[in-house]
PDB file of C-alpha atoms in Angstrom:
ATOM      1  CA  MET A  28      52.222 207.450 237.115  1.00 51.00           C
ATOM      2  CA  GLN A  29      48.511 206.844 236.672  1.00 49.00           C
ATOM      3  CA  GLN A  30      48.244 205.521 240.227  1.00 56.00           C
ATOM      4  CA  ILE A  31      49.907 208.669 241.580  1.00 55.00           C
ATOM      5  CA  ARG A  32      47.512 210.802 239.558  1.00 51.00           C
ATOM      6  CA  ARG A  33      44.535 208.870 240.915  1.00 52.00           C
ATOM      7  CA  LEU A  34      45.812 209.247 244.471  1.00 54.00           C
ATOM      8  CA  LEU A  35      46.225 212.998 244.014  1.00 50.00           C
ATOM      9  CA  LEU A  36      42.731 213.273 242.538  1.00 50.00           C
ATOM     10  CA  SER A  37      41.265 211.232 245.399  1.00 57.00           C
ATOM     11  CA  TRP A  38      43.085 213.379 247.965  1.00 58.00           C
ATOM     12  CA  ASN A  39      41.803 216.550 246.302  1.00 58.00           C
ATOM     13  CA  GLU A  40      38.241 215.248 246.414  1.00 60.00           C
ATOM     14  CA  GLN A  41      38.486 214.256 250.083  1.00 71.00           C
ATOM     15  CA  PHE A  42      40.432 217.300 251.284  1.00 73.00           C
ATOM     16  CA  SER A  43      37.394 219.474 252.034  1.00 72.00           C
ATOM     17  CA  GLN A  44      35.683 216.667 253.985  1.00 78.00           C
ATOM     18  CA  ILE A  45      38.844 216.033 256.030  1.00 82.00           C
ATOM     19  CA  LEU A  46      39.205 219.754 256.719  1.00 84.00           C
ATOM     20  CA  LEU A  47      35.556 220.030 257.765  1.00 83.00           C
ATOM     21  CA  ALA A  48      35.891 217.051 260.097  1.00 85.00           C
ATOM     22  CA  LEU A  49      38.957 218.614 261.726  1.00 89.00           C
ATOM     23  CA  LEU A  50      37.160 221.946 262.129  1.00 87.00           C
ATOM     24  CA  LEU A  51      34.182 220.216 263.731  1.00 87.00           C
ATOM     25  CA  ILE A  52      36.424 218.388 266.205  1.00 89.00           C
ATOM     26  CA  ILE A  53      38.318 221.588 267.082  1.00 90.00           C
ATOM     27  CA  MET A  54      35.078 223.519 267.557  1.00 88.00           C
ATOM     28  CA  ILE A  55      33.583 220.806 269.763  1.00 87.00           C
ATOM     29  CA  VAL A  56      36.682 220.797 271.976  1.00 88.00           C
ATOM     30  CA  LEU A  57      36.833 224.601 272.245  1.00 88.00           C
ATOM     31  CA  LEU A  58      33.119 225.085 272.837  1.00 86.00           C
ATOM     32  CA  ASN A  59      33.053 222.302 275.399  1.00 85.00           C
ATOM     33  CA  GLN A  60      35.794 224.109 277.315  1.00 88.00           C
ATOM     34  CA  ALA A  61      33.980 227.444 276.984  1.00 85.00           C
ATOM     35  CA  SER A  62      30.643 226.180 278.327  1.00 84.00           C
ATOM     36  CA  PRO A  63      29.750 223.218 280.560  1.00 84.00           C
ATOM     37  CA  PHE A  64      26.357 223.051 278.851  1.00 85.00           C
ATOM     38  CA  PHE A  65      27.648 222.571 275.311  1.00 84.00           C
ATOM     39  CA  MET A  66      27.954 218.768 275.419  1.00 85.00           C
ATOM     40  CA  THR A  67      24.580 218.226 277.096  1.00 86.00           C
ATOM     41  CA  TRP A  68      21.974 216.341 275.083  1.00 86.00           C
ATOM     42  CA  ASP A  69      19.481 219.226 275.345  1.00 86.00           C
ATOM     43  CA  ASN A  70      21.964 221.539 273.642  1.00 87.00           C
ATOM     44  CA  TRP A  71      22.908 218.998 270.970  1.00 88.00           C
ATOM     45  CA  ARG A  72      19.265 218.270 270.271  1.00 89.00           C
ATOM     46  CA  ASN A  73      18.755 222.013 269.795  1.00 89.00           C
ATOM     47  CA  ILE A  74      21.731 222.186 267.397  1.00 90.00           C
ATOM     48  CA  LEU A  75      20.544 219.174 265.407  1.00 92.00           C
ATOM     49  CA  ASP A  76      16.952 220.428 265.323  1.00 90.00           C
ATOM     50  CA  GLN A  77      17.993 223.826 263.989  1.00 89.00           C
ATOM     51  CA  THR A  78      20.457 222.259 261.541  1.00 94.00           C
ATOM     52  CA  ALA A  79      17.949 219.699 260.222  1.00 95.00           C
ATOM     53  CA  LEU A  80      16.100 222.291 258.131  1.00 94.00           C
ATOM     54  CA  LEU A  81      19.306 223.453 256.432  1.00 95.00           C
ATOM     55  CA  VAL A  82      20.380 219.847 255.834  1.00 96.00           C
ATOM     56  CA  ILE A  83      17.077 218.956 254.160  1.00 96.00           C
ATOM     57  CA  ILE A  84      17.187 221.897 251.754  1.00 96.00           C
ATOM     58  CA  SER A  85      20.930 221.563 251.116  1.00 96.00           C
ATOM     59  CA  LEU A  86      20.578 217.919 250.054  1.00 96.00           C
ATOM     60  CA  GLY A  87      18.496 218.940 247.051  1.00 95.00           C
ATOM     61  CA  MET A  88      20.880 221.802 246.326  1.00 96.00           C
ATOM     62  CA  THR A  89      23.778 219.329 246.286  1.00 96.00           C
ATOM     63  CA  PHE A  90      22.205 217.501 243.355  1.00 96.00           C
ATOM     64  CA  VAL A  91      21.610 220.751 241.487  1.00 96.00           C
ATOM     65  CA  ILE A  92      25.112 222.161 241.961  1.00 95.00           C
ATOM     66  CA  SER A  93      26.614 218.782 241.023  1.00 94.00           C
ATOM     67  CA  THR A  94      25.161 219.349 237.549  1.00 93.00           C
ATOM     68  CA  SER A  95      26.841 222.810 237.448  1.00 92.00           C
ATOM     69  CA  GLY A  96      23.423 224.377 238.009  1.00 93.00           C
ATOM     70  CA  ILE A  97      21.968 226.600 240.723  1.00 95.00           C
ATOM     71  CA  ASP A  98      18.553 226.942 242.335  1.00 95.00           C
ATOM     72  CA  LEU A  99      17.746 230.335 243.813  1.00 95.00           C
ATOM     73  CA  SER A 100      14.062 229.544 244.250  1.00 95.00           C
ATOM     74  CA  VAL A 101      14.261 227.039 247.137  1.00 96.00           C
ATOM     75  CA  GLY A 102      13.453 229.644 249.802  1.00 95.00           C
ATOM     76  CA  ALA A 103      10.387 230.819 247.911  1.00 96.00           C
ATOM     77  CA  ILE A 104       9.292 227.219 247.264  1.00 97.00           C
ATOM     78  CA  THR A 105       9.605 226.596 251.005  1.00 96.00           C
ATOM     79  CA  ALA A 106       7.205 229.489 251.644  1.00 96.00           C
ATOM     80  CA  LEU A 107       4.715 228.530 248.914  1.00 96.00           C
ATOM     81  CA  SER A 108       4.596 224.886 249.988  1.00 97.00           C
ATOM     82  CA  GLY A 109       3.928 225.904 253.582  1.00 96.00           C
ATOM     83  CA  VAL A 110       1.199 228.290 252.483  1.00 96.00           C
ATOM     84  CA  CYS A 111      -0.480 225.591 250.371  1.00 96.00           C
ATOM     85  CA  MET A 112      -0.420 223.174 253.317  1.00 96.00           C
ATOM     86  CA  ALA A 113      -1.916 225.849 255.564  1.00 96.00           C
ATOM     87  CA  LEU A 114      -4.696 226.729 253.105  1.00 95.00           C
ATOM     88  CA  ALA A 115      -5.536 223.055 252.659  1.00 96.00           C
ATOM     89  CA  LEU A 116      -5.739 222.552 256.436  1.00 95.00           C
ATOM     90  CA  HIS A 117      -7.996 225.580 256.855  1.00 93.00           C
ATOM     91  CA  ALA A 118     -10.167 224.270 254.020  1.00 93.00           C
ATOM     92  CA  GLY A 119     -10.816 221.154 256.094  1.00 92.00           C
ATOM     93  CA  LEU A 120      -8.551 218.667 254.328  1.00 94.00           C
ATOM     94  CA  PRO A 121      -6.907 215.932 256.434  1.00 96.00           C
ATOM     95  CA  VAL A 122      -3.360 216.555 257.656  1.00 95.00           C
ATOM     96  CA  GLU A 123      -1.846 213.812 255.474  1.00 96.00           C
ATOM     97  CA  LEU A 124      -3.534 215.114 252.316  1.00 96.00           C
ATOM     98  CA  SER A 125      -2.548 218.704 253.108  1.00 96.00           C
ATOM     99  CA  ILE A 126       1.094 217.727 253.525  1.00 96.00           C
ATOM    100  CA  PHE A 127       0.976 215.705 250.311  1.00 97.00           C
ATOM    101  CA  LEU A 128      -0.481 218.705 248.465  1.00 96.00           C
ATOM    102  CA  GLY A 129       2.323 220.951 249.697  1.00 96.00           C
ATOM    103  CA  LEU A 130       4.972 218.450 248.646  1.00 97.00           C
ATOM    104  CA  VAL A 131       3.400 218.134 245.196  1.00 97.00           C
ATOM    105  CA  VAL A 132       3.457 221.941 244.825  1.00 97.00           C
ATOM    106  CA  GLY A 133       7.174 221.987 245.648  1.00 97.00           C
ATOM    107  CA  ALA A 134       7.942 219.187 243.205  1.00 97.00           C
ATOM    108  CA  ALA A 135       5.848 220.916 240.520  1.00 97.00           C
ATOM    109  CA  ALA A 136       7.801 224.147 241.002  1.00 96.00           C
ATOM    110  CA  GLY A 137      11.022 222.163 240.590  1.00 96.00           C
ATOM    111  CA  LEU A 138       9.591 220.495 237.488  1.00 96.00           C
ATOM    112  CA  PHE A 139       8.793 223.901 235.997  1.00 96.00           C
ATOM    113  CA  ASN A 140      12.360 225.088 236.615  1.00 96.00           C
ATOM    114  CA  GLY A 141      13.834 221.898 235.197  1.00 95.00           C
ATOM    115  CA  LEU A 142      11.765 221.976 232.011  1.00 95.00           C
ATOM    116  CA  LEU A 143      12.725 225.575 231.247  1.00 94.00           C
ATOM    117  CA  ILE A 144      16.414 224.962 231.952  1.00 94.00           C
ATOM    118  CA  SER A 145      16.755 221.656 230.096  1.00 92.00           C
ATOM    119  CA  ASN A 146      14.434 222.188 227.118  1.00 90.00           C
ATOM    120  CA  LEU A 147      14.899 225.892 226.424  1.00 89.00           C
ATOM    121  CA  ASN A 148      18.578 225.889 227.372  1.00 85.00           C
ATOM    122  CA  ILE A 149      18.174 228.963 229.582  1.00 90.00           C
ATOM    123  CA  SER A 150      20.722 229.662 232.307  1.00 92.00           C
ATOM    124  CA  PRO A 151      19.678 228.127 235.658  1.00 94.00           C
ATOM    125  CA  LEU A 152      20.586 231.411 237.332  1.00 94.00           C
ATOM    126  CA  ILE A 153      18.073 233.351 235.227  1.00 95.00           C
ATOM    127  CA  VAL A 154      15.305 230.750 235.441  1.00 96.00           C
ATOM    128  CA  THR A 155      15.474 230.181 239.186  1.00 96.00           C
ATOM    129  CA  LEU A 156      15.913 233.881 239.936  1.00 95.00           C
ATOM    130  CA  ALA A 157      12.702 234.584 238.022  1.00 95.00           C
ATOM    131  CA  ALA A 158      11.016 231.575 239.648  1.00 95.00           C
ATOM    132  CA  MET A 159      11.988 232.933 243.060  1.00 96.00           C
ATOM    133  CA  SER A 160      10.104 236.162 242.412  1.00 95.00           C
ATOM    134  CA  VAL A 161       7.102 234.457 240.819  1.00 96.00           C
ATOM    135  CA  THR A 162       6.798 231.801 243.532  1.00 95.00           C
ATOM    136  CA  ARG A 163       7.142 234.340 246.323  1.00 95.00           C
ATOM    137  CA  GLY A 164       4.545 236.512 244.602  1.00 95.00           C
ATOM    138  CA  ILE A 165       2.080 233.609 244.392  1.00 95.00           C
ATOM    139  CA  ALA A 166       2.529 232.966 248.118  1.00 95.00           C
ATOM    140  CA  LEU A 167       1.804 236.618 248.860  1.00 95.00           C
ATOM    141  CA  ILE A 168      -1.272 236.616 246.612  1.00 95.00           C
ATOM    142  CA  LEU A 169      -2.690 233.447 248.175  1.00 94.00           C
ATOM    143  CA  THR A 170      -2.311 234.830 251.698  1.00 93.00           C
ATOM    144  CA  LYS A 171      -2.887 238.513 250.810  1.00 91.00           C
ATOM    145  CA  GLY A 172       0.286 239.154 252.763  1.00 89.00           C
ATOM    146  CA  ILE A 173      -1.270 237.907 256.022  1.00 91.00           C
ATOM    147  CA  PRO A 174       0.266 234.920 257.849  1.00 92.00           C
ATOM    148  CA  ILE A 175      -1.952 231.870 258.325  1.00 92.00           C
ATOM    149  CA  TYR A 176      -1.846 230.264 261.751  1.00 90.00           C
ATOM    150  CA  GLY A 177      -3.629 227.793 264.007  1.00 89.00           C
ATOM    151  CA  PHE A 178      -3.129 224.191 262.858  1.00 93.00           C
ATOM    152  CA  PRO A 179      -4.039 220.848 264.460  1.00 94.00           C
ATOM    153  CA  ALA A 180      -1.550 219.121 266.740  1.00 93.00           C
ATOM    154  CA  ALA A 181      -1.107 216.301 264.208  1.00 94.00           C
ATOM    155  CA  PHE A 182       0.429 218.845 261.842  1.00 95.00           C
ATOM    156  CA  THR A 183       2.556 220.852 264.292  1.00 94.00           C
ATOM    157  CA  TRP A 184       4.017 217.546 265.521  1.00 95.00           C
ATOM    158  CA  TRP A 185       6.148 217.457 262.361  1.00 94.00           C
ATOM    159  CA  GLY A 186       7.992 220.550 263.527  1.00 91.00           C
ATOM    160  CA  SER A 187       8.016 220.356 267.309  1.00 87.00           C
ATOM    161  CA  GLY A 188       7.001 216.820 268.271  1.00 88.00           C
ATOM    162  CA  HIS A 189       9.134 214.051 269.726  1.00 88.00           C
ATOM    163  CA  ILE A 190      10.118 210.562 268.632  1.00 88.00           C
ATOM    164  CA  GLY A 191      11.804 209.311 271.765  1.00 85.00           C
ATOM    165  CA  PRO A 192      14.766 211.604 272.461  1.00 87.00           C
ATOM    166  CA  ILE A 193      14.785 213.274 269.027  1.00 89.00           C
ATOM    167  CA  ASN A 194      12.490 215.571 267.048  1.00 91.00           C
ATOM    168  CA  PRO A 195      10.815 214.641 263.735  1.00 94.00           C
ATOM    169  CA  PRO A 196      12.918 217.139 261.682  1.00 95.00           C
ATOM    170  CA  ILE A 197      16.106 215.434 262.906  1.00 94.00           C
ATOM    171  CA  LEU A 198      14.804 212.012 261.881  1.00 94.00           C
ATOM    172  CA  MET A 199      13.682 213.334 258.496  1.00 96.00           C
ATOM    173  CA  ALA A 200      17.114 214.874 257.911  1.00 96.00           C
ATOM    174  CA  ILE A 201      18.842 211.586 258.799  1.00 95.00           C
ATOM    175  CA  LEU A 202      16.612 209.497 256.532  1.00 96.00           C
ATOM    176  CA  LEU A 203      16.910 211.940 253.631  1.00 97.00           C
ATOM    177  CA  THR A 204      20.691 212.072 254.053  1.00 96.00           C
ATOM    178  CA  ILE A 205      20.953 208.285 253.795  1.00 96.00           C
ATOM    179  CA  LEU A 206      18.628 208.242 250.775  1.00 96.00           C
ATOM    180  CA  ALA A 207      20.499 211.080 249.038  1.00 96.00           C
ATOM    181  CA  ALA A 208      23.873 209.411 249.640  1.00 95.00           C
ATOM    182  CA  VAL A 209      22.634 206.135 248.160  1.00 96.00           C
ATOM    183  CA  VAL A 210      21.059 207.852 245.145  1.00 95.00           C
ATOM    184  CA  LEU A 211      24.071 210.062 244.375  1.00 93.00           C
ATOM    185  CA  ASN A 212      26.729 207.371 244.831  1.00 91.00           C
ATOM    186  CA  LYS A 213      25.022 204.078 243.971  1.00 92.00           C
ATOM    187  CA  THR A 214      22.353 204.710 241.331  1.00 92.00           C
ATOM    188  CA  LYS A 215      22.181 205.595 237.676  1.00 93.00           C
ATOM    189  CA  LEU A 216      20.536 208.919 238.537  1.00 93.00           C
ATOM    190  CA  GLY A 217      23.501 209.816 240.728  1.00 91.00           C
ATOM    191  CA  TYR A 218      26.061 208.845 238.094  1.00 92.00           C
ATOM    192  CA  TYR A 219      24.266 210.869 235.426  1.00 93.00           C
ATOM    193  CA  THR A 220      23.891 213.817 237.820  1.00 93.00           C
ATOM    194  CA  LEU A 221      27.665 214.004 238.223  1.00 91.00           C
ATOM    195  CA  ALA A 222      28.157 213.364 234.503  1.00 90.00           C
ATOM    196  CA  LEU A 223      25.893 216.311 233.663  1.00 91.00           C
ATOM    197  CA  GLY A 224      28.250 218.559 235.566  1.00 90.00           C
ATOM    198  CA  GLY A 225      31.378 216.886 234.233  1.00 84.00           C
ATOM    199  CA  ASN A 226      30.560 216.814 230.518  1.00 84.00           C
ATOM    200  CA  GLU A 227      26.929 217.154 229.479  1.00 85.00           C
ATOM    201  CA  GLU A 228      27.762 217.040 225.776  1.00 84.00           C
ATOM    202  CA  ALA A 229      29.489 213.683 226.128  1.00 85.00           C
ATOM    203  CA  LEU A 230      26.463 212.396 228.014  1.00 84.00           C
ATOM    204  CA  ARG A 231      24.189 213.592 225.218  1.00 85.00           C
ATOM    205  CA  ARG A 232      26.303 211.951 222.518  1.00 85.00           C
ATOM    206  CA  SER A 233      26.261 208.658 224.401  1.00 85.00           C
ATOM    207  CA  GLY A 234      22.488 208.547 223.944  1.00 84.00           C
ATOM    208  CA  VAL A 235      21.460 209.327 227.518  1.00 86.00           C
ATOM    209  CA  ALA A 236      18.264 211.361 228.016  1.00 87.00           C
ATOM    210  CA  HIS A 237      20.247 214.149 229.669  1.00 89.00           C
ATOM    211  CA  LYS A 238      17.342 216.609 229.639  1.00 92.00           C
ATOM    212  CA  THR A 239      15.176 214.196 231.607  1.00 93.00           C
ATOM    213  CA  TYR A 240      17.819 213.652 234.265  1.00 94.00           C
ATOM    214  CA  LYS A 241      18.481 217.364 234.577  1.00 94.00           C
ATOM    215  CA  THR A 242      14.756 217.976 235.072  1.00 95.00           C
ATOM    216  CA  ILE A 243      14.626 215.260 237.741  1.00 96.00           C
ATOM    217  CA  VAL A 244      17.430 216.997 239.636  1.00 96.00           C
ATOM    218  CA  TYR A 245      15.385 220.202 239.897  1.00 97.00           C
ATOM    219  CA  ILE A 246      12.328 218.218 240.956  1.00 97.00           C
ATOM    220  CA  ILE A 247      14.425 216.795 243.802  1.00 97.00           C
ATOM    221  CA  SER A 248      15.463 220.307 244.790  1.00 96.00           C
ATOM    222  CA  GLY A 249      11.858 221.521 244.782  1.00 97.00           C
ATOM    223  CA  PHE A 250      10.730 218.469 246.756  1.00 97.00           C
ATOM    224  CA  THR A 251      13.333 218.941 249.515  1.00 97.00           C
ATOM    225  CA  ALA A 252      12.434 222.642 249.678  1.00 97.00           C
ATOM    226  CA  ALA A 253       8.795 221.620 250.167  1.00 97.00           C
ATOM    227  CA  ILE A 254       9.802 219.324 253.034  1.00 97.00           C
ATOM    228  CA  GLY A 255      11.571 222.363 254.465  1.00 96.00           C
ATOM    229  CA  GLY A 256       8.276 224.211 254.134  1.00 96.00           C
ATOM    230  CA  LEU A 257       6.575 221.482 256.175  1.00 96.00           C
ATOM    231  CA  VAL A 258       9.183 221.790 258.935  1.00 96.00           C
ATOM    232  CA  VAL A 259       9.057 225.607 259.069  1.00 95.00           C
ATOM    233  CA  THR A 260       5.270 225.845 259.019  1.00 95.00           C
ATOM    234  CA  ALA A 261       4.740 223.070 261.567  1.00 95.00           C
ATOM    235  CA  ARG A 262       7.475 224.373 263.868  1.00 93.00           C
ATOM    236  CA  LEU A 263       6.128 227.942 263.960  1.00 91.00           C
ATOM    237  CA  ASN A 264       2.446 226.931 263.732  1.00 93.00           C
ATOM    238  CA  THR A 265       2.304 229.702 261.133  1.00 92.00           C
ATOM    239  CA  ALA A 266       2.503 229.844 257.343  1.00 93.00           C
ATOM    240  CA  GLU A 267       4.433 232.975 256.394  1.00 91.00           C
ATOM    241  CA  PRO A 268       4.490 234.091 252.748  1.00 92.00           C
ATOM    242  CA  LEU A 269       7.964 235.494 253.437  1.00 90.00           C
ATOM    243  CA  ALA A 270       9.254 232.326 255.121  1.00 90.00           C
ATOM    244  CA  GLY A 271      12.462 230.847 253.767  1.00 88.00           C
ATOM    245  CA  TRP A 272      13.997 234.241 253.075  1.00 89.00           C
ATOM    246  CA  MET A 273      17.638 233.733 251.973  1.00 89.00           C
ATOM    247  CA  PHE A 274      17.479 229.965 252.576  1.00 92.00           C
ATOM    248  CA  GLU A 275      18.986 229.503 249.136  1.00 93.00           C
ATOM    249  CA  LEU A 276      22.167 231.364 250.106  1.00 93.00           C
ATOM    250  CA  ASP A 277      22.609 229.281 253.264  1.00 93.00           C
ATOM    251  CA  ALA A 278      22.100 226.097 251.260  1.00 95.00           C
ATOM    252  CA  ILE A 279      24.556 227.119 248.538  1.00 95.00           C
ATOM    253  CA  ALA A 280      27.142 228.064 251.168  1.00 93.00           C
ATOM    254  CA  ALA A 281      26.766 224.694 252.911  1.00 93.00           C
ATOM    255  CA  VAL A 282      26.989 222.711 249.668  1.00 94.00           C
ATOM    256  CA  VAL A 283      30.082 224.524 248.390  1.00 91.00           C
ATOM    257  CA  LEU A 284      31.732 224.436 251.828  1.00 89.00           C
ATOM    258  CA  GLY A 285      31.075 220.703 251.868  1.00 89.00           C
ATOM    259  CA  GLY A 286      33.182 220.110 248.783  1.00 86.00           C
ATOM    260  CA  THR A 287      30.665 220.099 245.927  1.00 89.00           C
ATOM    261  CA  ASP A 288      32.212 221.825 242.929  1.00 85.00           C
ATOM    262  CA  LEU A 289      30.321 224.854 241.606  1.00 87.00           C
ATOM    263  CA  LYS A 290      31.515 223.851 238.127  1.00 87.00           C
ATOM    264  CA  GLY A 291      29.764 220.513 238.546  1.00 84.00           C
ATOM    265  CA  GLY A 292      30.956 216.956 238.217  1.00 83.00           C
ATOM    266  CA  ARG A 293      31.639 216.449 241.913  1.00 85.00           C
ATOM    267  CA  GLY A 294      29.229 216.269 244.827  1.00 86.00           C
ATOM    268  CA  SER A 295      29.434 215.152 248.428  1.00 88.00           C
ATOM    269  CA  ILE A 296      26.431 214.425 250.628  1.00 93.00           C
ATOM    270  CA  SER A 297      28.596 213.791 253.686  1.00 90.00           C
ATOM    271  CA  GLY A 298      30.447 217.059 253.098  1.00 91.00           C
ATOM    272  CA  THR A 299      27.170 218.956 252.827  1.00 93.00           C
ATOM    273  CA  VAL A 300      25.912 217.516 256.122  1.00 94.00           C
ATOM    274  CA  MET A 301      29.182 218.314 257.917  1.00 92.00           C
ATOM    275  CA  ALA A 302      29.091 221.876 256.591  1.00 92.00           C
ATOM    276  CA  CYS A 303      25.527 222.271 257.852  1.00 93.00           C
ATOM    277  CA  LEU A 304      26.608 221.012 261.266  1.00 92.00           C
ATOM    278  CA  LEU A 305      29.506 223.448 261.291  1.00 90.00           C
ATOM    279  CA  LEU A 306      27.216 226.375 260.482  1.00 89.00           C
ATOM    280  CA  GLY A 307      24.713 225.180 263.094  1.00 87.00           C
ATOM    281  CA  MET A 308      27.403 225.007 265.764  1.00 87.00           C
ATOM    282  CA  LEU A 309      28.626 228.499 264.879  1.00 84.00           C
ATOM    283  CA  ARG A 310      25.095 229.853 265.341  1.00 81.00           C
ATOM    284  CA  ASN A 311      24.705 227.962 268.601  1.00 76.00           C
TER     285      ASN A 311
END
């Protein structure tokens, strides 16, 4: 009886991934018949390049939703991180240091969200909704509402360069996907992330520093949003204070479509990536 129950539970967990895989195959077949250009490498590189940004941001969102949380500030963090990189570049800082500064800003924004949510026990919806407005407002103040443009080629390479046949955003998305899958499925942080969504009280009573792990999850979300800011800013050669508008909704849709439970306790990196690919193919 227990084996049957485990099989049913395993099937339920894998059902969304199986369904997504079938939908992807069906779409590839239909679109290939509709256009002779669909299966060309140039078209697939375009799909993967456009999907890479959503994948990067959605990976962090997967961790957050796995804890039964939500992060509505990722789009605004994307904009603020890009703006900080742009201001640093225009101030004469090296490209590497400017990128590092932007990533630190994104992680710090995630840290701020995580501390408020875990220590003050405020709803993630309320905290990140407020953080979205505050972060977006800071980006507008720093730029005075005027886009910043004109960056060195070493910076724009991160958005529109080439590493052999692929673009840097595609490679970053692949590497981050592998890292996220390992962390979520093979490390203590991943186990505790899922446990936070499954039963946070039980985790607390077992002596685990649940507040620390919850804060780390939001730092991850802020960090991936900042990487998204690097991609957007470098790709457009412009830092827009309104960049990343509604990115959070796209990321949430991809994560939930990929099989991560909004109630927490279950997350799927592979499902998130497949959902992003599905959305990218629909747009294409």
